[in-house]
XYZ file of C-alpha atoms in Angstrom:
168
model
C 139.827 73.343 108.300
C 138.609 71.506 111.426
C 137.487 74.804 112.977
C 135.420 75.560 109.865
C 133.697 72.191 110.118
C 133.063 72.649 113.821
C 131.481 76.008 113.081
C 129.194 74.444 110.455
C 128.091 71.773 112.935
C 127.572 74.082 115.894
C 124.132 75.453 114.999
C 122.822 71.963 114.183
C 124.229 70.628 117.453
C 122.505 73.390 119.409
C 119.168 72.596 117.767
C 119.598 68.859 118.449
C 120.173 69.779 122.094
C 116.995 71.862 122.070
C 115.055 68.932 120.587
C 116.278 66.729 123.443
C 115.441 69.292 126.136
C 111.949 70.015 124.810
C 111.250 66.304 124.229
C 112.198 65.552 127.836
C 109.906 68.346 129.072
C 107.068 66.905 126.983
C 107.621 63.393 128.364
C 107.667 64.754 131.906
C 104.412 66.656 131.288
C 102.834 63.432 130.005
C 103.946 61.635 133.166
C 102.353 64.269 135.354
C 99.201 64.096 133.228
C 99.176 60.304 133.695
C 99.443 60.747 137.468
C 96.613 63.290 137.395
C 94.382 60.929 135.405
C 95.027 58.081 137.857
C 94.663 60.266 140.982
C 92.932 63.540 139.975
C 92.815 64.874 143.521
C 96.543 64.366 144.129
C 98.583 65.746 141.244
C 102.020 64.172 140.838
C 101.007 61.187 142.977
C 104.043 59.052 143.856
C 102.295 55.764 143.119
C 101.176 56.831 139.658
C 104.577 58.329 138.865
C 106.280 55.130 140.051
C 104.141 53.199 137.573
C 104.968 55.739 134.850
C 108.698 55.502 135.498
C 108.667 51.697 135.701
C 109.550 51.692 132.011
C 112.139 53.815 130.279
C 110.439 53.384 126.911
C 108.705 56.610 125.843
C 106.308 54.794 123.501
C 105.250 52.393 126.256
C 104.632 55.376 128.533
C 102.460 57.084 125.930
C 100.549 53.815 125.504
C 100.003 53.682 129.293
C 98.670 57.241 129.168
C 96.189 56.352 126.444
C 95.110 53.200 128.298
C 94.563 55.217 131.488
C 92.473 57.733 129.547
C 90.357 54.954 128.005
C 89.775 53.376 131.402
C 88.779 56.619 133.100
C 86.833 58.515 130.421
C 83.542 57.979 132.270
C 84.946 59.799 135.322
C 85.553 63.001 133.388
C 82.050 63.758 132.112
C 82.503 67.478 132.804
C 85.377 67.440 130.297
C 83.791 66.117 127.070
C 87.006 66.372 125.042
C 89.057 64.516 127.680
C 89.698 61.334 125.718
C 90.135 63.037 122.353
C 92.633 65.485 123.871
C 94.684 62.680 125.416
C 94.458 60.687 122.200
C 95.707 63.764 120.320
C 98.729 63.970 122.641
C 99.368 60.249 122.125
C 99.120 60.535 118.333
C 101.169 63.719 117.996
C 103.710 62.386 120.497
C 104.186 59.264 118.394
C 104.655 61.340 115.241
C 107.100 63.684 116.940
C 109.021 60.733 118.410
C 109.806 59.547 114.898
C 111.086 62.980 113.897
C 113.042 63.313 117.129
C 114.658 59.948 116.461
C 115.655 61.120 112.985
C 117.225 64.252 114.471
C 119.177 62.234 117.004
C 120.131 59.187 114.962
C 120.617 60.290 111.351
C 124.296 60.179 110.394
C 125.706 63.460 109.108
C 128.488 64.638 106.863
C 129.747 67.683 105.019
C 128.741 68.364 101.436
C 130.911 70.641 99.323
C 129.780 72.331 96.142
C 133.057 73.124 94.406
C 131.366 75.214 91.707
C 129.836 77.520 94.337
C 132.704 77.178 96.804
C 130.328 76.273 99.641
C 130.206 73.525 102.230
C 127.080 72.476 104.127
C 126.388 70.150 107.038
C 123.839 67.552 105.844
C 122.547 64.073 106.609
C 124.673 61.285 105.192
C 122.450 59.229 102.898
C 125.293 57.507 101.037
C 124.959 54.212 102.937
C 121.155 54.216 102.834
C 120.367 55.123 106.441
C 116.569 55.443 106.640
C 116.547 58.319 109.110
C 119.056 60.277 107.025
C 116.839 59.854 103.972
C 113.768 61.104 105.853
C 115.349 64.526 106.366
C 117.872 64.596 103.515
C 116.619 67.773 101.859
C 115.918 69.679 105.052
C 117.743 72.688 106.382
C 118.739 70.861 109.577
C 118.732 73.938 111.808
C 115.227 74.946 110.725
C 113.944 71.365 110.786
C 115.215 70.629 114.279
C 114.012 73.993 115.577
C 110.560 73.059 114.278
C 110.694 69.770 116.232
C 111.709 71.530 119.466
C 109.005 74.173 119.033
C 106.371 71.509 118.434
C 107.443 69.563 121.529
C 107.093 72.774 123.525
C 103.555 73.297 122.173
C 102.603 69.728 123.062
C 103.963 70.258 126.580
C 101.721 73.296 127.011
C 98.740 71.372 125.640
C 99.435 68.504 128.059
C 99.557 70.925 130.982
C 96.271 72.468 129.819
C 94.636 69.016 129.766
C 95.920 68.436 133.285
C 94.508 71.789 134.421
C 91.143 70.953 132.862
C 91.064 67.700 134.837
C 91.965 69.386 138.108
C 89.928 72.557 137.807
C 87.170 71.432 135.493
């Protein structure tokens, strides 16, 4: 029976891993964007990246990125959408962070439907965990794949913003 349960969990575990990997790539892209905003002529500047990595809190880092964009908007007149693009990354990053946290922190369990003879891997809402309730009706594999895919798209967008700063 344990092997059956492990098999049911495996696909969800893989997708959680993908969420983590893509989230980390997104955060790294934001850090490089931050460094580019601070020192546009020296991408991945050590000083700017040291500031970025001075906190391990992703939300605080996104807030630093937005603050840097606000403070430097006037320097990027050839890129009229500069601030709105960075603000979009900040906003979408905050929304995705909440979903990512649900993927990583929602307790899970197995749910058996005796009438159908099926067992599914689901979030455990029995004790009222908020994050479990947020995704209680979701197909966890599909839901988490959607989060990873969205993080990947935000990473690409962040890199495009960086390229627009560097190359105009």
